[in-house]
Coordinates of C-alpha atoms in Angstrom, one line a residue:
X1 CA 12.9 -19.0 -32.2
X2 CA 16.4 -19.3 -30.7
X3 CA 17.5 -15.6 -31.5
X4 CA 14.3 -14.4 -29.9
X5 CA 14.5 -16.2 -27.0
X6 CA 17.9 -16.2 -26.1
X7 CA 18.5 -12.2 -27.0
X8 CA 15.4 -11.2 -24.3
X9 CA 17.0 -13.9 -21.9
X10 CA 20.8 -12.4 -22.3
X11 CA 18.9 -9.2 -21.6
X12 CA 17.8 -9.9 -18.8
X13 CA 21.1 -11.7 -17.7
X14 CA 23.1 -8.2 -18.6
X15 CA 20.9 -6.8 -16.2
X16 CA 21.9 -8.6 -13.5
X17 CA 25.0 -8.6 -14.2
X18 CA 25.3 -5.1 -13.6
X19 CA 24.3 -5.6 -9.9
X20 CA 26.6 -8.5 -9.0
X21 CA 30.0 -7.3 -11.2
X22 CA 31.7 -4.1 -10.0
X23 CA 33.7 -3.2 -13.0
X24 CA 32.2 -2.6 -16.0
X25 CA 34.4 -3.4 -18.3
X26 CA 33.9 -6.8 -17.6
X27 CA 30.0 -5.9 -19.1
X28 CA 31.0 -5.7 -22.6
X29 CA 32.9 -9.1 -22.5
X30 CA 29.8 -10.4 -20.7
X31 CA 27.5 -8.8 -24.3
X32 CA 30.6 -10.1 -26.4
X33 CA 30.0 -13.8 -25.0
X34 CA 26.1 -13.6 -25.1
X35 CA 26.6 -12.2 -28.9
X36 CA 28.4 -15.4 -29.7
X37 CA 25.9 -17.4 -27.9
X38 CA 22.7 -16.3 -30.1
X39 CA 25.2 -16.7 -33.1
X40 CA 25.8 -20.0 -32.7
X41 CA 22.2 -20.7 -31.9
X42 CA 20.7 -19.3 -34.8
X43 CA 23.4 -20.8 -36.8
X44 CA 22.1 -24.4 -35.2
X45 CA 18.4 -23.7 -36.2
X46 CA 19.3 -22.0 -39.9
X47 CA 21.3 -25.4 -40.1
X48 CA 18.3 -27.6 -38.9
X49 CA 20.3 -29.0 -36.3
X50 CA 18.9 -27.4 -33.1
X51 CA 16.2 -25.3 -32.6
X52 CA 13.6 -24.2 -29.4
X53 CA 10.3 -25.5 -30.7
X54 CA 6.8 -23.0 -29.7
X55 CA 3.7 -23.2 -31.7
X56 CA 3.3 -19.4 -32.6
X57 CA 0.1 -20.3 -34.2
X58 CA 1.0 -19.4 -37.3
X59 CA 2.0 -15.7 -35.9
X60 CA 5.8 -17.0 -36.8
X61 CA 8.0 -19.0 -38.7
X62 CA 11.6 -18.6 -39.8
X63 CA 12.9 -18.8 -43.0
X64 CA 16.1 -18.8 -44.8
X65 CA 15.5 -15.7 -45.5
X66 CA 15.0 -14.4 -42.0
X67 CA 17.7 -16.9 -40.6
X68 CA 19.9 -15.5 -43.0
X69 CA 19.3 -11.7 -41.7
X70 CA 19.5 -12.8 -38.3
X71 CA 23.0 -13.9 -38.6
X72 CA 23.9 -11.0 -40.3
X73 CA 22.6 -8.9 -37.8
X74 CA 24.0 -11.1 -35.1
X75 CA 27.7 -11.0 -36.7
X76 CA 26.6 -7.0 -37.0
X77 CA 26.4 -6.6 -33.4
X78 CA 29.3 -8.7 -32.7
X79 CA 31.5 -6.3 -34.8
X80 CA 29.7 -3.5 -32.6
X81 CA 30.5 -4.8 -29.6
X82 CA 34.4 -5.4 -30.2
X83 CA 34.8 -2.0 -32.0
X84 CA 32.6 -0.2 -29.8
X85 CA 32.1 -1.7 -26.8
X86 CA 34.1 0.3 -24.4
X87 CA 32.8 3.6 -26.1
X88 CA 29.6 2.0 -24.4
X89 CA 30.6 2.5 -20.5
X90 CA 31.8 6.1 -21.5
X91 CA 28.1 7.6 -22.2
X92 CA 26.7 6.8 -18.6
X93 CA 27.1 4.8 -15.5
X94 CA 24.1 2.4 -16.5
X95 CA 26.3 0.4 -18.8
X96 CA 24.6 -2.9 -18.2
X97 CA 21.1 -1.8 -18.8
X98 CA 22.4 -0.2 -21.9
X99 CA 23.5 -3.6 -23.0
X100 CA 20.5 -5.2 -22.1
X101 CA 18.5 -3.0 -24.2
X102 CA 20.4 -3.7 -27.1
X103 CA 19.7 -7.1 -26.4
X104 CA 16.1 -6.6 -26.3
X105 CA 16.1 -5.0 -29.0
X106 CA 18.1 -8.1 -31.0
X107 CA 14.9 -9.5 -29.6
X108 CA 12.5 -7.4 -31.8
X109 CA 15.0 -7.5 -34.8
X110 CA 13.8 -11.9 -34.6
X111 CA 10.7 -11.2 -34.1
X112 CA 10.5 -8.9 -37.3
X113 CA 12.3 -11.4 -39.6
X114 CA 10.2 -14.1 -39.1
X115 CA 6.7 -12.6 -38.3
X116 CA 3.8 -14.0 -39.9
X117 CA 0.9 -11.8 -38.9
X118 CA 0.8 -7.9 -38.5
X119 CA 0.1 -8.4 -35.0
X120 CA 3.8 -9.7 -34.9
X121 CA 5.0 -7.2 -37.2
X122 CA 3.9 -4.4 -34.9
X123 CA 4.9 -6.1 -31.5
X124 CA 8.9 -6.5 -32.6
X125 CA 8.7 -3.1 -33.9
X126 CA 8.1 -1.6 -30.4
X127 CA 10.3 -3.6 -29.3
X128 CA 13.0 -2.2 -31.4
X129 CA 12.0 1.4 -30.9
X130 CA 11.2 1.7 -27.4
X131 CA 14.7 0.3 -26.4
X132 CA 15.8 3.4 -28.8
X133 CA 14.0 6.3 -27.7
X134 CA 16.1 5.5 -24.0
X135 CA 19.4 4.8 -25.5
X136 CA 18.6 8.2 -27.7
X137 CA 18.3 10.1 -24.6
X138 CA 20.6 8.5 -22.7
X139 CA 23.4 11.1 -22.1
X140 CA 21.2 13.2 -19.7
X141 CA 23.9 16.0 -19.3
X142 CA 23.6 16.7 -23.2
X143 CA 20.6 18.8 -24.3
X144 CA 21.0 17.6 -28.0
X145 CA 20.5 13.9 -26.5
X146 CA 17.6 15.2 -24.7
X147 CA 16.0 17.0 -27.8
X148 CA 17.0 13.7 -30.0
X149 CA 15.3 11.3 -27.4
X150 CA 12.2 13.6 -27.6
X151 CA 12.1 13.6 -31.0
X152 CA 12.6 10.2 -31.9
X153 CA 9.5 9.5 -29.2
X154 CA 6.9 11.3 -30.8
X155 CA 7.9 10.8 -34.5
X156 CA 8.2 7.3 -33.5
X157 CA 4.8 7.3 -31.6
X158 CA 3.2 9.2 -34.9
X159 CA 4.5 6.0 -37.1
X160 CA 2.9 3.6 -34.7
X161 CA 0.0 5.6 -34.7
X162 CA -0.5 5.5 -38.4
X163 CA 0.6 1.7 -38.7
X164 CA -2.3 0.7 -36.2
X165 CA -4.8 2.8 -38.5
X166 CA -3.1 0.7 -41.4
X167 CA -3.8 -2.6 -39.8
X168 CA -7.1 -1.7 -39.0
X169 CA -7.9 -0.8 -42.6
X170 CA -6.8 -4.0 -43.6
X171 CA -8.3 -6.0 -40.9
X172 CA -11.5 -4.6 -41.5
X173 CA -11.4 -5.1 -45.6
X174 CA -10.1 -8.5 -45.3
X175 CA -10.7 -10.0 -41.7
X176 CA -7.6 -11.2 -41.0
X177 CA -4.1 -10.3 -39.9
X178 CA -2.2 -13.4 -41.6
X179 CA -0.1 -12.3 -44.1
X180 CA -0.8 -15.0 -46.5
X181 CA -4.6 -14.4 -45.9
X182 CA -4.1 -10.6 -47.1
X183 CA -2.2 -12.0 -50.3
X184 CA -5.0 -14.3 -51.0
X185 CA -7.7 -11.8 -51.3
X186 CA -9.6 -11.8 -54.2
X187 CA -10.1 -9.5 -56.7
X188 CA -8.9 -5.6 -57.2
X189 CA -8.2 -4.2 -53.6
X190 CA -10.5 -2.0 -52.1
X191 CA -10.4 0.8 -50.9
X192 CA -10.2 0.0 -47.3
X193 CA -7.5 -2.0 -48.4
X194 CA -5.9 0.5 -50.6
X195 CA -6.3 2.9 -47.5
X196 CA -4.3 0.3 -45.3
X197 CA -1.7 -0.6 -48.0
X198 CA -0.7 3.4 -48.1
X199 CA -0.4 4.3 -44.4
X200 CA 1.3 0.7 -43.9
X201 CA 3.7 2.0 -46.6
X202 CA 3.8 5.6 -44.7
X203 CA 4.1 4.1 -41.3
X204 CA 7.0 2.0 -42.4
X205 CA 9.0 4.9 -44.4
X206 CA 9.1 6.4 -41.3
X207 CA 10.7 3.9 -39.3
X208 CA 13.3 3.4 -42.3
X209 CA 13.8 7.1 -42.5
X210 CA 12.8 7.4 -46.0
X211 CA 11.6 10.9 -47.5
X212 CA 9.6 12.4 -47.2
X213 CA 9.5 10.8 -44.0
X214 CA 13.4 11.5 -43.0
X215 CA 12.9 14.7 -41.3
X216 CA 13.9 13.3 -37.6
X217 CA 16.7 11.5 -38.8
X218 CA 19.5 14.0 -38.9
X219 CA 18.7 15.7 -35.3
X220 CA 18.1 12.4 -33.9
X221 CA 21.4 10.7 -35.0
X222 CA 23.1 13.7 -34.6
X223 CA 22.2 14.1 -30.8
X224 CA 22.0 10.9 -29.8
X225 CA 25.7 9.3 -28.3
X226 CA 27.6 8.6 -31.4
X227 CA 28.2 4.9 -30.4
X228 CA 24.1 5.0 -29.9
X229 CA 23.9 6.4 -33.4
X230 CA 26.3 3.8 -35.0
X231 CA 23.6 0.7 -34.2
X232 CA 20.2 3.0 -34.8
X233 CA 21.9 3.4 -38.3
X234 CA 22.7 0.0 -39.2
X235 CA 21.1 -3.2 -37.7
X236 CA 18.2 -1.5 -36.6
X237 CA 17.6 0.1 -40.3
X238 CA 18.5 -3.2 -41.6
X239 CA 16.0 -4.9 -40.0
X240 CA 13.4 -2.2 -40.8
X241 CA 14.0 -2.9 -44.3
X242 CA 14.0 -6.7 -43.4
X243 CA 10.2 -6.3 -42.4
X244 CA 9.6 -3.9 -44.8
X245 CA 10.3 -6.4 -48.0
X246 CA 8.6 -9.3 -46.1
X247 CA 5.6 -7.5 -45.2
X248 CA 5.0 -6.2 -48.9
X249 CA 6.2 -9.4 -51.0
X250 CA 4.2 -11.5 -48.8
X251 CA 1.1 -9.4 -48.1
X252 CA 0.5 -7.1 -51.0
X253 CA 2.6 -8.6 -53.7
X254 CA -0.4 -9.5 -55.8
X255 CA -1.2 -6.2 -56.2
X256 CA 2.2 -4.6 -56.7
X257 CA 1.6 -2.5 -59.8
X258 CA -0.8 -0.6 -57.9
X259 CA 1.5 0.8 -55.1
X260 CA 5.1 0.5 -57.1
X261 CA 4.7 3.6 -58.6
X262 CA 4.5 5.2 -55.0
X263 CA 7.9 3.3 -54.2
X264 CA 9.5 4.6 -57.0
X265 CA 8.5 8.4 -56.1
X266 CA 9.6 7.6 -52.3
X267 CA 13.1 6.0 -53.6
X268 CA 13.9 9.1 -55.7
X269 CA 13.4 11.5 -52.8
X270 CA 14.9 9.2 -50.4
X271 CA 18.0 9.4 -52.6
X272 CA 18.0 12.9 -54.2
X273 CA 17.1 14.5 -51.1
X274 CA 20.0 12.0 -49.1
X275 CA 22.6 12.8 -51.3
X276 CA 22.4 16.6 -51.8
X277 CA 21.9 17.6 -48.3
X278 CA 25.2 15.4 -47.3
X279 CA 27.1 17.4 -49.9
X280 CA 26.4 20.5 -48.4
X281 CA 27.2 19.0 -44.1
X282 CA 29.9 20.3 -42.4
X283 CA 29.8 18.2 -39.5
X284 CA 31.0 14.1 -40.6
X285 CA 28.2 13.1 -38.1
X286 CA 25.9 14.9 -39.6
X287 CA 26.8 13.7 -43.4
X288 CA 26.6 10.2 -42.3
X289 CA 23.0 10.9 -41.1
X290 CA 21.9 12.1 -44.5
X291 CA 23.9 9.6 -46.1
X292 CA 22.1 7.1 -44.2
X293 CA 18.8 8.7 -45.6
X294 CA 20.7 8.0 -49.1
X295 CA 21.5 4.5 -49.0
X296 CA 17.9 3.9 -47.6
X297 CA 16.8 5.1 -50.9
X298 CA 19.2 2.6 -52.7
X299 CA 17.8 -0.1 -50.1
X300 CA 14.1 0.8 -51.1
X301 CA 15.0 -0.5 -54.7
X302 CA 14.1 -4.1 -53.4
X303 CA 10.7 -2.7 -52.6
X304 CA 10.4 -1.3 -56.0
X305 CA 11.9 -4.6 -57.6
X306 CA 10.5 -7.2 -55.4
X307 CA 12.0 -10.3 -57.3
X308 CA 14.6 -12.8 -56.1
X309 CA 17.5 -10.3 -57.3
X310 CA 15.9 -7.8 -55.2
X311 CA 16.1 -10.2 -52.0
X312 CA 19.5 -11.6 -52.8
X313 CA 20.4 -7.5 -53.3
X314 CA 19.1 -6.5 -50.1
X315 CA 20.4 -9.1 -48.0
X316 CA 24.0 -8.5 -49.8
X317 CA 23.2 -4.3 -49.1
X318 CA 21.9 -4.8 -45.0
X319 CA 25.3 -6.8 -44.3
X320 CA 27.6 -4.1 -46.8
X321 CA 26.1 -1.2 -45.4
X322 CA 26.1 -2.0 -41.7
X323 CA 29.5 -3.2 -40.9
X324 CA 31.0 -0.5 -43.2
X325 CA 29.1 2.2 -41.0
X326 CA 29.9 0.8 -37.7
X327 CA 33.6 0.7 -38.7
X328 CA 33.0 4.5 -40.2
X329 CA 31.4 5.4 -36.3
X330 CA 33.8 3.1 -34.4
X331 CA 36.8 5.8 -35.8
X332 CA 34.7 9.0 -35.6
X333 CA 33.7 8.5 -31.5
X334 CA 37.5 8.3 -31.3
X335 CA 37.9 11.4 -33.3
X336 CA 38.4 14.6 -31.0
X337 CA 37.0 17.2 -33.3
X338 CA 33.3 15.9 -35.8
X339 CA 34.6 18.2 -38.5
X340 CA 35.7 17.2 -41.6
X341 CA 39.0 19.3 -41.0
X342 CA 39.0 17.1 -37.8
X343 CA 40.2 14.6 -40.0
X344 CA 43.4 16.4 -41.4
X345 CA 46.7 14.3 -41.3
X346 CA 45.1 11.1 -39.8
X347 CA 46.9 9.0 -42.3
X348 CA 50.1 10.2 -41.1
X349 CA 49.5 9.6 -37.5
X350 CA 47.7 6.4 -37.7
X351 CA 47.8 5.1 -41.3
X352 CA 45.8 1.7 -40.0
X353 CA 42.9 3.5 -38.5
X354 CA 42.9 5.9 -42.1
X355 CA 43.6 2.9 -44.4
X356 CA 40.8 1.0 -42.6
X357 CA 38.3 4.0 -42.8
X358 CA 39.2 4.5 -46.3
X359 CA 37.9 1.2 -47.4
X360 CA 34.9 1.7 -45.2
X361 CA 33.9 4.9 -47.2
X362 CA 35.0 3.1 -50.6
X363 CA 32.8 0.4 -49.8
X364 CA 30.0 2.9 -48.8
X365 CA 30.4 4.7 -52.1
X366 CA 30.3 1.6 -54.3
X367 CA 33.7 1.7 -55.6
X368 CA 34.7 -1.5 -56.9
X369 CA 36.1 -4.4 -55.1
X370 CA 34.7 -3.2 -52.2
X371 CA 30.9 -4.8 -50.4
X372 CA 29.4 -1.9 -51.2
X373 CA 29.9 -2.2 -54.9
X374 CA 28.3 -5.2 -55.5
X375 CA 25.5 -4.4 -52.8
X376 CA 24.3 -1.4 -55.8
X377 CA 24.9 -3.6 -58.6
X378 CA 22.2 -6.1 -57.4
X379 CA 19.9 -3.5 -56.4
X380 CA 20.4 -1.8 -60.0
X381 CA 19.7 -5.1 -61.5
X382 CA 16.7 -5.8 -59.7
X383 CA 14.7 -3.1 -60.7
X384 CA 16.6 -2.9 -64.2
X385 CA 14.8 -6.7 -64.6
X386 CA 11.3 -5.4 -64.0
X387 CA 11.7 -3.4 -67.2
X388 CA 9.8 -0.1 -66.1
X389 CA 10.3 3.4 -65.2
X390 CA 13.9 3.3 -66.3
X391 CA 14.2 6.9 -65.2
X392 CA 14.3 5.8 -61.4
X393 CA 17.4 3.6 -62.3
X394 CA 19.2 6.6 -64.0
X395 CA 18.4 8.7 -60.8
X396 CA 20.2 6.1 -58.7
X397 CA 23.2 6.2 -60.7
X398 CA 23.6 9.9 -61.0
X399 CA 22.8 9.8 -57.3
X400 CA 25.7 7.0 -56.9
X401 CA 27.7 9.6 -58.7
X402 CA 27.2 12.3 -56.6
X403 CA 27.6 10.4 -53.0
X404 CA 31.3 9.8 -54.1
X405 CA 31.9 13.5 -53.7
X406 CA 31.2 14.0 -49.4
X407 CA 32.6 10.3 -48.9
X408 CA 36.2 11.2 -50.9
X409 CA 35.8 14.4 -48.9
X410 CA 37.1 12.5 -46.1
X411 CA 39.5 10.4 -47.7
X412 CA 41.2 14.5 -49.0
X413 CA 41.4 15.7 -45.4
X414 CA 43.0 12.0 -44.1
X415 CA 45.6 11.9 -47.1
X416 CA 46.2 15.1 -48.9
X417 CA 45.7 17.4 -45.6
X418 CA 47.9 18.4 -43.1
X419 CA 47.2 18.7 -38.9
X420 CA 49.8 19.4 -36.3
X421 CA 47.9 18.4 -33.6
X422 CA 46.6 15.1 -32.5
X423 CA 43.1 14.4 -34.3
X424 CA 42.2 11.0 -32.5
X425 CA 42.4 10.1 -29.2
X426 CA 44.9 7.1 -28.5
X427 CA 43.3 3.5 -29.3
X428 CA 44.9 0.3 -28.2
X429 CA 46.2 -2.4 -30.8
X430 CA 43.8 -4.3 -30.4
X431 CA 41.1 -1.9 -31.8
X432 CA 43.5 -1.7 -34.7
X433 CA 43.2 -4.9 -35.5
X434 CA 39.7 -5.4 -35.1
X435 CA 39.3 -2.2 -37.3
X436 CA 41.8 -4.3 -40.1
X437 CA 39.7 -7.9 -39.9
X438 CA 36.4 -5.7 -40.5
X439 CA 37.9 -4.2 -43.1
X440 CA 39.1 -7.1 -45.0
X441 CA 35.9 -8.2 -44.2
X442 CA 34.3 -6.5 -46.7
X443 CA 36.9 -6.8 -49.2
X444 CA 35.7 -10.5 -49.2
X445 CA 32.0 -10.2 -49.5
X446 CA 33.1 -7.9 -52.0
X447 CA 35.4 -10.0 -54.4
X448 CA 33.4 -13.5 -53.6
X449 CA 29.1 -11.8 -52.8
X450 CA 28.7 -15.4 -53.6
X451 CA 29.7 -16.9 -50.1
X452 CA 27.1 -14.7 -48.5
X453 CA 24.0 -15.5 -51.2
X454 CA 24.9 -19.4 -51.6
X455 CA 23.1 -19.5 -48.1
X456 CA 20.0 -18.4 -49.6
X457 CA 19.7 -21.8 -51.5
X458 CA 20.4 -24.2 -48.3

């Protein structure tokens, strides 16, 4: 209860501070400060030590589970917020109501960890996606952010559309919308169940951009401000996948050899089609959209597993992925060309920055030692342990395999290239060695995964 009701509070306090404070630099310290804030709150209550008590009526409860996402996500933002934070007042005059919907939408990312009930489930998802469709749209004078916010409205509104039907289904088979009261239905579902269960499952691929439900993706992240794109792709993905795995281990997980099949054929697109089309991008934005596609695939694995591996996997994956990327997009809004030959020479001009990225894009491509590494190898091990269609693993790996080729790409042009012009735009030290701590970072989860999924057992 603390991260939802102090993130829609700080909200509303960035707004106003956007009225009273004349420089708006001063904003981002203001988000930095209320980040910290609903950190140490959520911290309190995951601990048992503080918490605000509501009766939800059963519509909520946290979990260590869902505590345990909303600190990652929390620390996420944070990292956002000191990489990116200035990149922030750059995209429009209306920096504080751009903070204050990502603070709203911190709100829906709470709500979506701990719902209960699939009214809850569908409330934080608006929240989370109406905030987006603005911040999509929010560089006016660019007709790609235009096209992208348009987009990512009716695609989004289509997903709700067919989520509602899905609840309805399922309300009218069963007669609730508790999620322990559709897991204790008796029985084979029927098929007003079964009819729910699949346009929940649609509904949701949507929002997690999953094929072949991806198609918005790679205009929408591509139009949208990069620093806009950087948080679409990781916290808010994160959580989608958050509610995802709650919403099917919880409410359908009786029944989960009747709809794992359709996972499995939903994670193999996801990651064949992910991984191919980023090969072929010639724009780094661009790959990083479809690669976002692929590692949605490898995230769906959970879904397809759904045993403890799978939810110690997927917690280890949200937190790997999503600081790795919004180090990856913290570098490439400084970038003056999108290109991968915009990347030529960086190591020589700022061999921080490049040595930094590089173990961003190691970690991203599972490399050893790295987050990212481990993050895959739980995943892998997951669905290896439910002993079936063994041919969706061997499709993970070969896709592993081939993501290595557009993310070493990068590392070619930053090391073995050559540019005579300035590729970057000049960053202060301080952004240097913010970039450094995430690194390292990462390095950490990845030689000790066990500090991270020890918290799982408190």
């Amino acid at each position: 209860m603390n991260a939802i009701i102090l993130s829609a509070v700080w909200g509303i306090v960035m707004m106003y501070s956007g009225i009273f404070l004349k420089q708006q630099s001063t904003l981002k310290y203001i988000a930095i400060a209320g980040t910290l804030v609903l950190i140490i709150a959520n911290w309190l209550e995951f601990a048992g030590i503080l918490y605000i008590p509501i009766d939800t009526k059963g519509l909520s409860s946290n979990s260590t589970f869902g505590l345990l996402f909303n600190t990652i996500a929390l620390v996420s933002t944070l990292v956002y917020f000191l990489l990116s934070g200035s990149d922030i007042e750059k995209v429009n005059h209306n920096t504080a109501e751009y903070f204050a919907l990502i603070f709203f939408i911190l709100s829906g990312v709470a709500i979506i960890s701990a719902f209960q009930s699939l009214l809850m489930l569908f409330i934080g998802i608006e929240i989370i996606s109406i905030p987006l469709y603005i911040l999509a749209g929010s560089d006016k004078r660019n007709l790609k952010s235009n096209e992208a916010s348009l987009k990512y409205f009716l695609m989004g509104a289509f997903s709700t559309g067919l989520m509602l039907m899905g609840i309805a289904f399922l309300y009218g088979a069963t007669g609730t919308f508790s999620i322990a009261g559709l897991n204790a239905g008796l029985g084979e579902p029927t098929v007003l169940m079964t009819l729910g269960i699949v346009l929940l499952m649609v509904a949701m691929s949507f929002k997690a951009s999953a094929a072949p439900f991806h198609f918005w993706t790679p205009d929408v992240y591509d139009g949208s401000p990069t620093v806009f794109t950087s948080f679409m792709a990781t916290i808010v993905k994160s959580a989608v996948f958050i509610a995802f795995f709650r919403l099917f281990d919880g409410a359908f997980g009786k029944f989960h050899p009747q709809w794992q099949l359709m996972v499995a054929i939903i994670t193999a697109l996801t990651l064949i089609i992910g991984n191919i089309t980023a090969v072929f991008q010639q724009s780094v934005k661009r790959m990083l959209s479809y690669s976002s596609i692929a590692q949605a695939g490898f995230m769906m694995l959970s879904l397809f597993a759904l045993n403890n591996t799978a939810k110690e996997g997927l917690l280890l994956y949200v937190s790997a992925y999503s600081i790795a990327t919004i180090g990856i997009f913290a570098i490439l809004v400084k970038m003056k060309d999108y290109t991968f030959e915009g990347f030529n020479g960086l190591a020589k001009q700022e061999p921080l920055i490049a040595l930094a990225l590089t173990i961003f894009l190691l970690s991203l491509a599972g490399i050893p030692l790295t987050a990212g590494f481990f993050s895959k190898y739980f995943l892998l091990a997951a669905a290896i342990k439910t002993k079936t269609m063994f041919w969706l693993i061997i499709v993970a790996v070969v896709c592993a395999a081939i993501s290595i080729s557009y993310y070493f790409r990068i590392i070619q042009a930053v090391y073995f290239k050559e540019s005579e012009e300035p590729v970057i735009v000049p960053v202060s030290n301080n952004f240097k060695v913010m970039l450094l701590i995430t690194a390292v970072l990462i390095l950490i989860i990845g030689f000790k995964p066990s500090l991270l999924l020890s918290l799982l057992s408190l």
